[in-house]
mmCIF file of C-alpha atoms and ligand atoms in Angstrom:
data_model
loop_
_atom_site.group_PDB
_atom_site.id
_atom_site.type_symbol
_atom_site.label_atom_id
_atom_site.label_comp_id
_atom_site.label_asym_id
_atom_site.label_seq_id
_atom_site.Cartn_x
_atom_site.Cartn_y
_atom_site.Cartn_z
ATOM 1 C CA MET H 1 0.000 0.000 0.000
ATOM 2 C CA GLN H 2 1.170 3.489 -0.871
ATOM 3 C CA VAL H 3 0.685 6.407 1.546
ATOM 4 C CA ILE H 4 -0.627 9.392 -0.384
ATOM 5 C CA GLN H 5 1.316 12.595 0.434
ATOM 6 C CA ASN H 6 -0.265 15.035 -2.037
ATOM 7 C CA CYS H 7 -2.960 15.111 -4.662
ATOM 8 C CA ALA H 8 -4.315 16.884 -7.719
ATOM 9 C CA VAL H 9 -8.054 17.419 -8.129
ATOM 10 C CA ILE H 10 -9.295 17.921 -11.682
ATOM 11 C CA GLY H 11 -12.449 20.058 -11.786
ATOM 12 C CA ALA H 12 -13.156 22.939 -9.395
ATOM 13 C CA GLY H 13 -16.941 22.622 -9.474
ATOM 14 C CA THR H 14 -19.325 21.488 -6.736
ATOM 15 C CA MET H 15 -17.483 18.222 -6.117
ATOM 16 C CA GLY H 16 -13.897 19.147 -7.059
ATOM 17 C CA SER H 17 -13.795 22.151 -4.726
ATOM 18 C CA GLY H 18 -15.265 20.055 -1.893
ATOM 19 C CA ILE H 19 -12.729 17.266 -2.479
ATOM 20 C CA ALA H 20 -9.860 19.808 -2.566
ATOM 21 C CA GLN H 21 -11.122 21.284 0.718
ATOM 22 C CA VAL H 22 -11.256 17.951 2.588
ATOM 23 C CA ALA H 23 -7.860 16.840 1.228
ATOM 24 C CA ALA H 24 -6.230 20.134 2.249
ATOM 25 C CA SER H 25 -8.005 19.958 5.639
ATOM 26 C CA ALA H 26 -6.363 16.534 6.134
ATOM 27 C CA GLY H 27 -2.964 18.207 5.580
ATOM 28 C CA LEU H 28 -2.331 17.263 1.938
ATOM 29 C CA PRO H 29 -0.974 19.826 -0.521
ATOM 30 C CA VAL H 30 -3.566 19.980 -3.323
ATOM 31 C CA THR H 31 -3.369 21.252 -6.889
ATOM 32 C CA MET H 32 -6.913 22.090 -8.018
ATOM 33 C CA ILE H 33 -7.129 22.219 -11.807
ATOM 34 C CA ASP H 34 -9.982 23.434 -13.992
ATOM 35 C CA ALA H 35 -10.130 24.302 -17.688
ATOM 36 C CA SER H 36 -12.185 27.405 -16.830
ATOM 37 C CA ALA H 37 -10.551 30.322 -14.974
ATOM 38 C CA ASP H 38 -14.005 31.437 -13.768
ATOM 39 C CA ALA H 39 -14.716 27.976 -12.345
ATOM 40 C CA LEU H 40 -11.348 28.028 -10.544
ATOM 41 C CA GLY H 41 -12.202 31.402 -8.990
ATOM 42 C CA ARG H 42 -15.662 30.194 -7.959
ATOM 43 C CA GLY H 43 -14.194 26.962 -6.577
ATOM 44 C CA MET H 44 -11.659 28.829 -4.391
ATOM 45 C CA GLN H 45 -14.419 31.168 -3.205
ATOM 46 C CA ARG H 46 -16.664 28.198 -2.325
ATOM 47 C CA ILE H 47 -13.830 26.712 -0.241
ATOM 48 C CA GLN H 48 -13.148 30.014 1.557
ATOM 49 C CA ASP H 49 -16.864 30.486 2.294
ATOM 50 C CA SER H 50 -17.157 26.927 3.599
ATOM 51 C CA LEU H 51 -14.102 27.349 5.875
ATOM 52 C CA ALA H 52 -15.385 30.756 7.066
ATOM 53 C CA ARG H 53 -18.652 29.083 8.149
ATOM 54 C CA LEU H 54 -16.655 26.570 10.225
ATOM 55 C CA VAL H 55 -14.657 29.410 11.810
ATOM 56 C CA LYS H 56 -17.917 31.238 12.631
ATOM 57 C CA LYS H 57 -19.297 28.057 14.224
ATOM 58 C CA GLY H 58 -16.130 27.799 16.335
ATOM 59 C CA THR H 59 -15.128 24.382 14.923
ATOM 60 C CA LEU H 60 -12.069 25.702 13.042
ATOM 61 C CA LYS H 61 -9.440 28.230 14.096
ATOM 62 C CA PRO H 62 -8.968 31.201 11.726
ATOM 63 C CA GLU H 63 -5.252 30.381 11.347
ATOM 64 C CA ASP H 64 -6.119 26.761 10.397
ATOM 65 C CA ALA H 65 -8.594 28.001 7.770
ATOM 66 C CA GLU H 66 -5.843 30.158 6.323
ATOM 67 C CA ALA H 67 -3.363 27.254 6.318
ATOM 68 C CA ILE H 68 -5.903 24.980 4.561
ATOM 69 C CA THR H 69 -6.532 27.613 1.865
ATOM 70 C CA LYS H 70 -2.785 28.033 1.362
ATOM 71 C CA ARG H 71 -2.351 24.295 0.782
ATOM 72 C CA ILE H 72 -4.605 24.542 -2.306
ATOM 73 C CA LYS H 73 -2.957 25.739 -5.489
ATOM 74 C CA PRO H 74 -5.456 26.601 -8.246
ATOM 75 C CA SER H 75 -4.242 26.051 -11.805
ATOM 76 C CA PRO H 76 -5.680 25.954 -15.351
ATOM 77 C CA GLU H 77 -2.968 23.519 -16.559
ATOM 78 C CA LEU H 78 -3.526 19.742 -16.519
ATOM 79 C CA SER H 79 0.271 19.287 -16.640
ATOM 80 C CA GLU H 80 0.406 20.640 -13.059
ATOM 81 C CA ALA H 81 -0.943 17.254 -11.948
ATOM 82 C CA GLY H 82 2.395 15.758 -13.048
ATOM 83 C CA GLY H 83 3.923 15.374 -9.558
ATOM 84 C CA ALA H 84 0.795 14.109 -7.783
ATOM 85 C CA ASP H 85 0.678 10.808 -5.857
ATOM 86 C CA LEU H 86 -3.076 10.724 -6.463
ATOM 87 C CA VAL H 87 -5.173 12.400 -9.156
ATOM 88 C CA ILE H 88 -8.910 12.693 -8.426
ATOM 89 C CA GLU H 89 -11.018 13.665 -11.443
ATOM 90 C CA ALA H 90 -14.340 15.472 -10.886
ATOM 91 C CA ILE H 91 -15.138 17.028 -14.275
ATOM 92 C CA PHE H 92 -18.383 16.869 -16.280
ATOM 93 C CA GLU H 93 -20.195 13.492 -16.281
ATOM 94 C CA ASP H 94 -19.447 12.827 -19.950
ATOM 95 C CA GLU H 95 -17.546 9.680 -20.875
ATOM 96 C CA ALA H 96 -15.825 11.108 -23.957
ATOM 97 C CA VAL H 97 -14.686 14.244 -22.093
ATOM 98 C CA LYS H 98 -13.458 12.176 -19.144
ATOM 99 C CA ARG H 99 -11.584 9.708 -21.362
ATOM 100 C CA ALA H 100 -9.871 12.501 -23.323
ATOM 101 C CA THR H 101 -8.844 14.146 -20.040
ATOM 102 C CA TRP H 102 -7.506 10.852 -18.645
ATOM 103 C CA GLU H 103 -5.441 10.322 -21.801
ATOM 104 C CA LYS H 104 -3.800 13.716 -21.222
ATOM 105 C CA LEU H 105 -3.327 13.026 -17.506
ATOM 106 C CA ASN H 106 -1.790 9.652 -18.324
ATOM 107 C CA ALA H 107 0.816 11.418 -20.464
ATOM 108 C CA ALA H 108 1.470 14.133 -17.845
ATOM 109 C CA CYS H 109 1.558 12.103 -14.617
ATOM 110 C CA ARG H 110 4.034 9.763 -12.925
ATOM 111 C CA ALA H 111 3.764 6.069 -13.807
ATOM 112 C CA ASP H 112 3.184 5.218 -10.123
ATOM 113 C CA ALA H 113 0.397 7.763 -9.579
ATOM 114 C CA ILE H 114 -3.028 6.476 -8.540
ATOM 115 C CA PHE H 115 -5.882 7.709 -10.734
ATOM 116 C CA ALA H 116 -9.372 8.080 -9.245
ATOM 117 C CA SER H 117 -12.588 9.204 -10.893
ATOM 118 C CA ASN H 118 -15.518 10.662 -8.953
ATOM 119 C CA THR H 119 -17.915 9.533 -11.690
ATOM 120 C CA SER H 120 -21.470 8.852 -10.522
ATOM 121 C CA SER H 121 -22.315 6.400 -13.249
ATOM 122 C CA ILE H 122 -19.656 5.699 -15.883
ATOM 123 C CA SER H 123 -17.907 2.318 -15.815
ATOM 124 C CA ILE H 124 -14.519 2.529 -14.068
ATOM 125 C CA SER H 125 -13.177 -0.217 -16.368
ATOM 126 C CA ARG H 126 -14.112 1.823 -19.450
ATOM 127 C CA LEU H 127 -12.438 4.969 -18.084
ATOM 128 C CA ALA H 128 -9.400 2.914 -17.032
ATOM 129 C CA ALA H 129 -8.917 1.891 -20.659
ATOM 130 C CA ALA H 130 -7.739 5.467 -21.326
ATOM 131 C CA VAL H 131 -4.608 5.066 -19.176
ATOM 132 C CA ALA H 132 -1.493 2.886 -19.416
ATOM 133 C CA ASN H 133 -1.871 1.276 -15.966
ATOM 134 C CA PRO H 134 -5.529 0.350 -15.422
ATOM 135 C CA GLU H 135 -4.552 -1.514 -12.265
ATOM 136 C CA ARG H 136 -3.842 1.902 -10.704
ATOM 137 C CA PHE H 137 -7.255 3.300 -11.763
ATOM 138 C CA ILE H 138 -10.183 3.331 -9.301
ATOM 139 C CA GLY H 139 -13.488 5.049 -8.526
ATOM 140 C CA MET H 140 -13.701 7.370 -5.510
ATOM 141 C CA HIS H 141 -17.337 8.439 -5.344
ATOM 142 C CA PHE H 142 -17.733 11.312 -2.879
ATOM 143 C CA PHE H 143 -21.085 12.734 -1.772
ATOM 144 C CA ASN H 144 -22.321 16.304 -1.894
ATOM 145 C CA PRO H 145 -21.551 18.427 0.094
ATOM 146 C CA VAL H 146 -18.169 16.720 0.350
ATOM 147 C CA PRO H 147 -16.991 18.430 3.574
ATOM 148 C CA VAL H 148 -20.168 17.245 5.344
ATOM 149 C CA MET H 149 -20.986 13.787 3.968
ATOM 150 C CA LYS H 150 -19.080 10.932 5.575
ATOM 151 C CA LEU H 151 -19.122 8.298 2.819
ATOM 152 C CA ILE H 152 -16.842 7.530 -0.120
ATOM 153 C CA GLU H 153 -17.816 4.611 -2.356
ATOM 154 C CA VAL H 154 -14.583 3.004 -3.524
ATOM 155 C CA ILE H 155 -15.304 1.320 -6.862
ATOM 156 C CA ARG H 156 -12.896 -1.180 -8.398
ATOM 157 C CA GLY H 157 -12.715 -1.675 -12.148
ATOM 158 C CA ASN H 158 -11.988 -5.075 -13.737
ATOM 159 C CA ARG H 159 -8.250 -4.539 -13.409
ATOM 160 C CA THR H 160 -7.924 -2.324 -10.310
ATOM 161 C CA SER H 161 -5.247 -3.811 -8.044
ATOM 162 C CA PRO H 162 -5.893 -4.648 -4.369
ATOM 163 C CA GLU H 163 -2.956 -2.305 -3.535
ATOM 164 C CA ALA H 164 -4.592 0.689 -5.257
ATOM 165 C CA CYS H 165 -7.824 -0.137 -3.438
ATOM 166 C CA ALA H 166 -6.050 -0.382 -0.050
ATOM 167 C CA THR H 167 -4.268 2.933 -0.708
ATOM 168 C CA VAL H 168 -7.515 4.730 -1.461
ATOM 169 C CA VAL H 169 -9.362 3.151 1.493
ATOM 170 C CA GLU H 170 -6.538 4.263 3.823
ATOM 171 C CA LEU H 171 -6.661 7.797 2.372
ATOM 172 C CA SER H 172 -10.459 7.915 2.728
ATOM 173 C CA LYS H 173 -10.062 7.266 6.456
ATOM 174 C CA ARG H 174 -7.501 10.084 6.718
ATOM 175 C CA LEU H 175 -10.053 12.358 5.025
ATOM 176 C CA GLY H 176 -12.477 11.480 7.849
ATOM 177 C CA LYS H 177 -14.742 9.336 5.634
ATOM 178 C CA ASN H 178 -16.055 5.793 5.741
ATOM 179 C CA ALA H 179 -14.901 3.918 2.672
ATOM 180 C CA ASP H 180 -17.522 1.560 1.309
ATOM 181 C CA ARG H 181 -16.128 -0.890 -1.222
ATOM 182 C CA GLY H 182 -18.917 -0.595 -3.786
ATOM 183 C CA GLN H 183 -19.281 -2.597 -6.971
ATOM 184 C CA ARG H 184 -19.292 -1.489 -10.539
ATOM 185 C CA LEU H 185 -22.440 -0.108 -12.106
ATOM 186 C CA PRO H 186 -24.932 -1.316 -13.051
ATOM 187 C CA ARG H 187 -24.823 -3.558 -9.994
ATOM 188 C CA LEU H 188 -24.827 -2.565 -6.346
ATOM 189 C CA HIS H 189 -24.258 1.142 -6.011
ATOM 190 C CA LEU H 190 -26.122 3.905 -4.204
ATOM 191 C CA HIS H 191 -27.477 5.373 -7.434
ATOM 192 C CA ARG H 192 -29.004 2.096 -8.558
ATOM 193 C CA VAL H 193 -31.398 2.459 -5.640
ATOM 194 C CA LEU H 194 -31.635 6.242 -5.363
ATOM 195 C CA MET H 195 -32.086 7.231 -9.005
ATOM 196 C CA PRO H 196 -35.203 5.117 -9.740
ATOM 197 C CA LEU H 197 -36.822 6.835 -6.716
ATOM 198 C CA ILE H 198 -35.915 10.281 -8.052
ATOM 199 C CA ASN H 199 -37.000 9.191 -11.539
ATOM 200 C CA GLU H 200 -40.445 8.086 -10.333
ATOM 201 C CA ALA H 201 -40.841 11.316 -8.347
ATOM 202 C CA ILE H 202 -40.101 13.299 -11.531
ATOM 203 C CA PHE H 203 -42.601 11.118 -13.446
ATOM 204 C CA ALA H 204 -45.222 11.874 -10.794
ATOM 205 C CA VAL H 205 -44.733 15.615 -11.385
ATOM 206 C CA TYR H 206 -44.626 15.153 -15.175
ATOM 207 C CA GLU H 207 -47.882 13.184 -15.147
ATOM 208 C CA GLY H 208 -49.581 15.741 -12.886
ATOM 209 C CA VAL H 209 -49.988 13.351 -9.958
ATOM 210 C CA ALA H 210 -48.731 15.884 -7.427
ATOM 211 C CA LYS H 211 -46.765 19.089 -7.074
ATOM 212 C CA PRO H 212 -43.039 18.765 -6.260
ATOM 213 C CA GLU H 213 -43.589 20.271 -2.779
ATOM 214 C CA ALA H 214 -46.247 17.638 -1.967
ATOM 215 C CA ILE H 215 -44.022 14.728 -3.048
ATOM 216 C CA ASP H 216 -41.102 16.024 -0.997
ATOM 217 C CA GLU H 217 -43.362 16.555 2.020
ATOM 218 C CA ILE H 218 -44.499 12.899 1.939
ATOM 219 C CA PHE H 219 -40.897 11.729 2.197
ATOM 220 C CA LYS H 220 -40.056 14.164 4.981
ATOM 221 C CA LEU H 221 -43.156 13.468 7.088
ATOM 222 C CA GLY H 222 -43.815 9.847 6.174
ATOM 223 C CA MET H 223 -40.284 8.505 5.831
ATOM 224 C CA ALA H 224 -38.331 10.935 8.062
ATOM 225 C CA HIS H 225 -36.047 11.751 5.130
ATOM 226 C CA PRO H 226 -34.204 15.030 5.805
ATOM 227 C CA MET H 227 -35.164 16.204 2.307
ATOM 228 C CA GLY H 228 -37.555 14.928 -0.376
ATOM 229 C CA PRO H 229 -36.367 13.249 -3.608
ATOM 230 C CA LEU H 230 -37.003 16.316 -5.775
ATOM 231 C CA THR H 231 -35.073 18.698 -3.542
ATOM 232 C CA LEU H 232 -32.325 16.068 -3.524
ATOM 233 C CA ALA H 233 -32.446 15.896 -7.348
ATOM 234 C CA ASP H 234 -32.013 19.679 -7.581
ATOM 235 C CA PHE H 235 -29.171 19.442 -5.085
ATOM 236 C CA ILE H 236 -27.358 16.736 -7.082
ATOM 237 C CA GLY H 237 -28.092 18.602 -10.335
ATOM 238 C CA LEU H 238 -30.722 17.490 -12.861
ATOM 239 C CA ASP H 239 -28.064 17.134 -15.558
ATOM 240 C CA VAL H 240 -26.087 14.746 -13.340
ATOM 241 C CA CYS H 241 -29.297 12.792 -12.493
ATOM 242 C CA LEU H 242 -30.177 12.518 -16.182
ATOM 243 C CA ASN H 243 -26.732 11.156 -17.066
ATOM 244 C CA ILE H 244 -26.910 8.566 -14.301
ATOM 245 C CA MET H 245 -30.438 7.478 -15.287
ATOM 246 C CA GLU H 246 -29.324 7.053 -18.891
ATOM 247 C CA VAL H 247 -26.427 4.818 -17.801
ATOM 248 C CA LEU H 248 -28.803 2.764 -15.619
ATOM 249 C CA GLN H 249 -31.314 2.596 -18.456
ATOM 250 C CA ARG H 250 -28.662 1.217 -20.812
ATOM 251 C CA GLY H 251 -27.435 -1.210 -18.139
ATOM 252 C CA PHE H 252 -30.814 -2.528 -16.991
ATOM 253 C CA ARG H 253 -33.026 -1.726 -19.982
ATOM 254 C CA ARG H 254 -36.003 -1.268 -17.695
ATOM 255 C CA SER H 255 -36.301 2.346 -16.502
ATOM 256 C CA GLN H 256 -37.545 5.146 -18.683
ATOM 257 C CA VAL H 257 -36.206 8.663 -18.423
ATOM 258 C CA PRO H 258 -39.050 11.163 -18.081
ATOM 259 C CA PRO H 259 -38.787 14.059 -20.554
ATOM 260 C CA LEU H 260 -39.137 16.530 -17.664
ATOM 261 C CA SER H 261 -35.593 15.678 -16.462
ATOM 262 C CA ALA H 262 -34.227 17.218 -19.620
ATOM 263 C CA ALA H 263 -36.879 19.849 -20.215
ATOM 264 C CA ALA H 264 -37.271 21.707 -16.901
ATOM 265 C CA PRO H 265 -37.091 25.313 -18.168
ATOM 266 C CA ASP H 266 -34.548 26.690 -15.672
ATOM 267 C CA GLY H 267 -32.912 23.337 -14.865
ATOM 268 C CA ARG H 268 -34.738 22.988 -11.543
ATOM 269 C CA LEU H 269 -37.960 21.323 -10.398
ATOM 270 C CA ARG H 270 -38.775 23.599 -7.480
HETATM 271 N N1 NAD S 1 -23.055 16.958 -7.929
HETATM 272 C C1 NAD S 1 -23.150 15.860 -7.191
HETATM 273 O O1 NAD S 1 -23.970 15.752 -6.266
HETATM 274 C C2 NAD S 1 -22.200 14.707 -7.449
HETATM 275 C C3 NAD S 1 -22.058 13.704 -6.473
HETATM 276 C C4 NAD S 1 -21.141 12.658 -6.690
HETATM 277 C C5 NAD S 1 -20.422 12.611 -7.874
HETATM 278 N N2 NAD S 1 -20.597 13.600 -8.805
HETATM 279 C C6 NAD S 1 -19.776 13.522 -10.022
HETATM 280 O O2 NAD S 1 -18.708 14.452 -9.888
HETATM 281 C C7 NAD S 1 -18.333 14.955 -11.181
HETATM 282 C C8 NAD S 1 -18.403 16.464 -11.165
HETATM 283 O O3 NAD S 1 -19.691 16.859 -10.811
HETATM 284 P P1 NAD S 1 -19.964 18.360 -10.289
HETATM 285 O O4 NAD S 1 -21.355 18.345 -9.764
HETATM 286 O O5 NAD S 1 -18.836 18.822 -9.425
HETATM 287 O O6 NAD S 1 -19.905 19.160 -11.689
HETATM 288 P P2 NAD S 1 -19.685 20.726 -11.920
HETATM 289 O O7 NAD S 1 -20.347 21.034 -13.214
HETATM 290 O O8 NAD S 1 -20.048 21.523 -10.699
HETATM 291 O O9 NAD S 1 -18.094 20.867 -12.094
HETATM 292 C C9 NAD S 1 -17.378 20.293 -13.156
HETATM 293 C C10 NAD S 1 -16.141 21.155 -13.399
HETATM 294 O O10 NAD S 1 -15.301 20.463 -14.319
HETATM 295 C C11 NAD S 1 -14.684 21.451 -15.148
HETATM 296 N N3 NAD S 1 -14.254 20.772 -16.376
HETATM 297 C C12 NAD S 1 -15.038 20.226 -17.333
HETATM 298 N N4 NAD S 1 -14.282 19.640 -18.283
HETATM 299 C C13 NAD S 1 -12.988 19.823 -17.901
HETATM 300 C C14 NAD S 1 -11.727 19.419 -18.454
HETATM 301 N N5 NAD S 1 -11.667 18.738 -19.593
HETATM 302 N N6 NAD S 1 -10.608 19.769 -17.775
HETATM 303 C C15 NAD S 1 -10.664 20.463 -16.623
HETATM 304 N N7 NAD S 1 -11.825 20.862 -16.058
HETATM 305 C C16 NAD S 1 -12.967 20.538 -16.684
HETATM 306 C C17 NAD S 1 -15.766 22.488 -15.383
HETATM 307 O O11 NAD S 1 -15.214 23.735 -15.769
HETATM 308 C C18 NAD S 1 -16.444 22.529 -14.019
HETATM 309 O O12 NAD S 1 -15.897 23.543 -13.188
HETATM 310 C C19 NAD S 1 -19.268 14.283 -12.178
HETATM 311 O O13 NAD S 1 -18.635 13.143 -12.678
HETATM 312 C C20 NAD S 1 -20.480 13.895 -11.319
HETATM 313 O O14 NAD S 1 -21.192 12.805 -11.837
HETATM 314 C C21 NAD S 1 -21.462 14.636 -8.630
#
């Protein structure tokens, strides 16, 4: 097992900025890379705001917040991932875009680096085919918001080595998370269970069965869920939900994707 000393996070969006924050909070120097300068700026701001909330709550000292921020180096250049022990990719949920990015990372990074994708739905084995050492490629599926949620699903591809898996499980613990060794989609995986629920809730709205607020209320009052499935769908992002449902649909050939997932006028249900 390798002990990870530093990492690069590719993507400074909702997930990438959260992953960079928890890695830097665990003491790792982090290079956070995004193709968009605006996204990098927003990602750094999100991290500073999140740390400022912890300082206000009294759970983090101001000097520690400053040290965490300093450990994160934002960069627009993929080549800056070259020295990383671990590269965690959290870019758009698009297989072609991810594969092209992994090909570039494969050329830029050390041969002994571990490569992890935060994909919600794309096969780890298929992504691993884009790199020279698929045995060092693995899925690290974080949950949103990353600094709060305590689970990482560690997903092995067909060729992921036990050593890479052990390395990532050990790192997950250092990040303060439980590592659940999940299986490849479309088999056992949180989204296999969650997404059909969200999908049916969207169908219920689409077919005029109930308003989004009413569906969410049933789950909060009747099931003691902290939030209803439609609020959760907005929180995850309808585009992300749609991509996952399409992967599940191809894998299982039994769920339909309701047109409303793609056609909500402002990209939200409520
Ligand atoms: N949002 C969630 O709740 C959630 C939860 C778990 C996993 N995920 C997964 O995490 C990944 C990212 O999701 P997100 O919600 O953070 O998306 P996001 O849209 O907030 O962020 C994606 C970022 O990737 C950047 N990017 C896109 N292509 C790039 C490239 N080629 N090189 C460098 N940067 C690039 C974009 O500029 C953007 O800032 C997806 O694979 C998604 O399925 C999302």
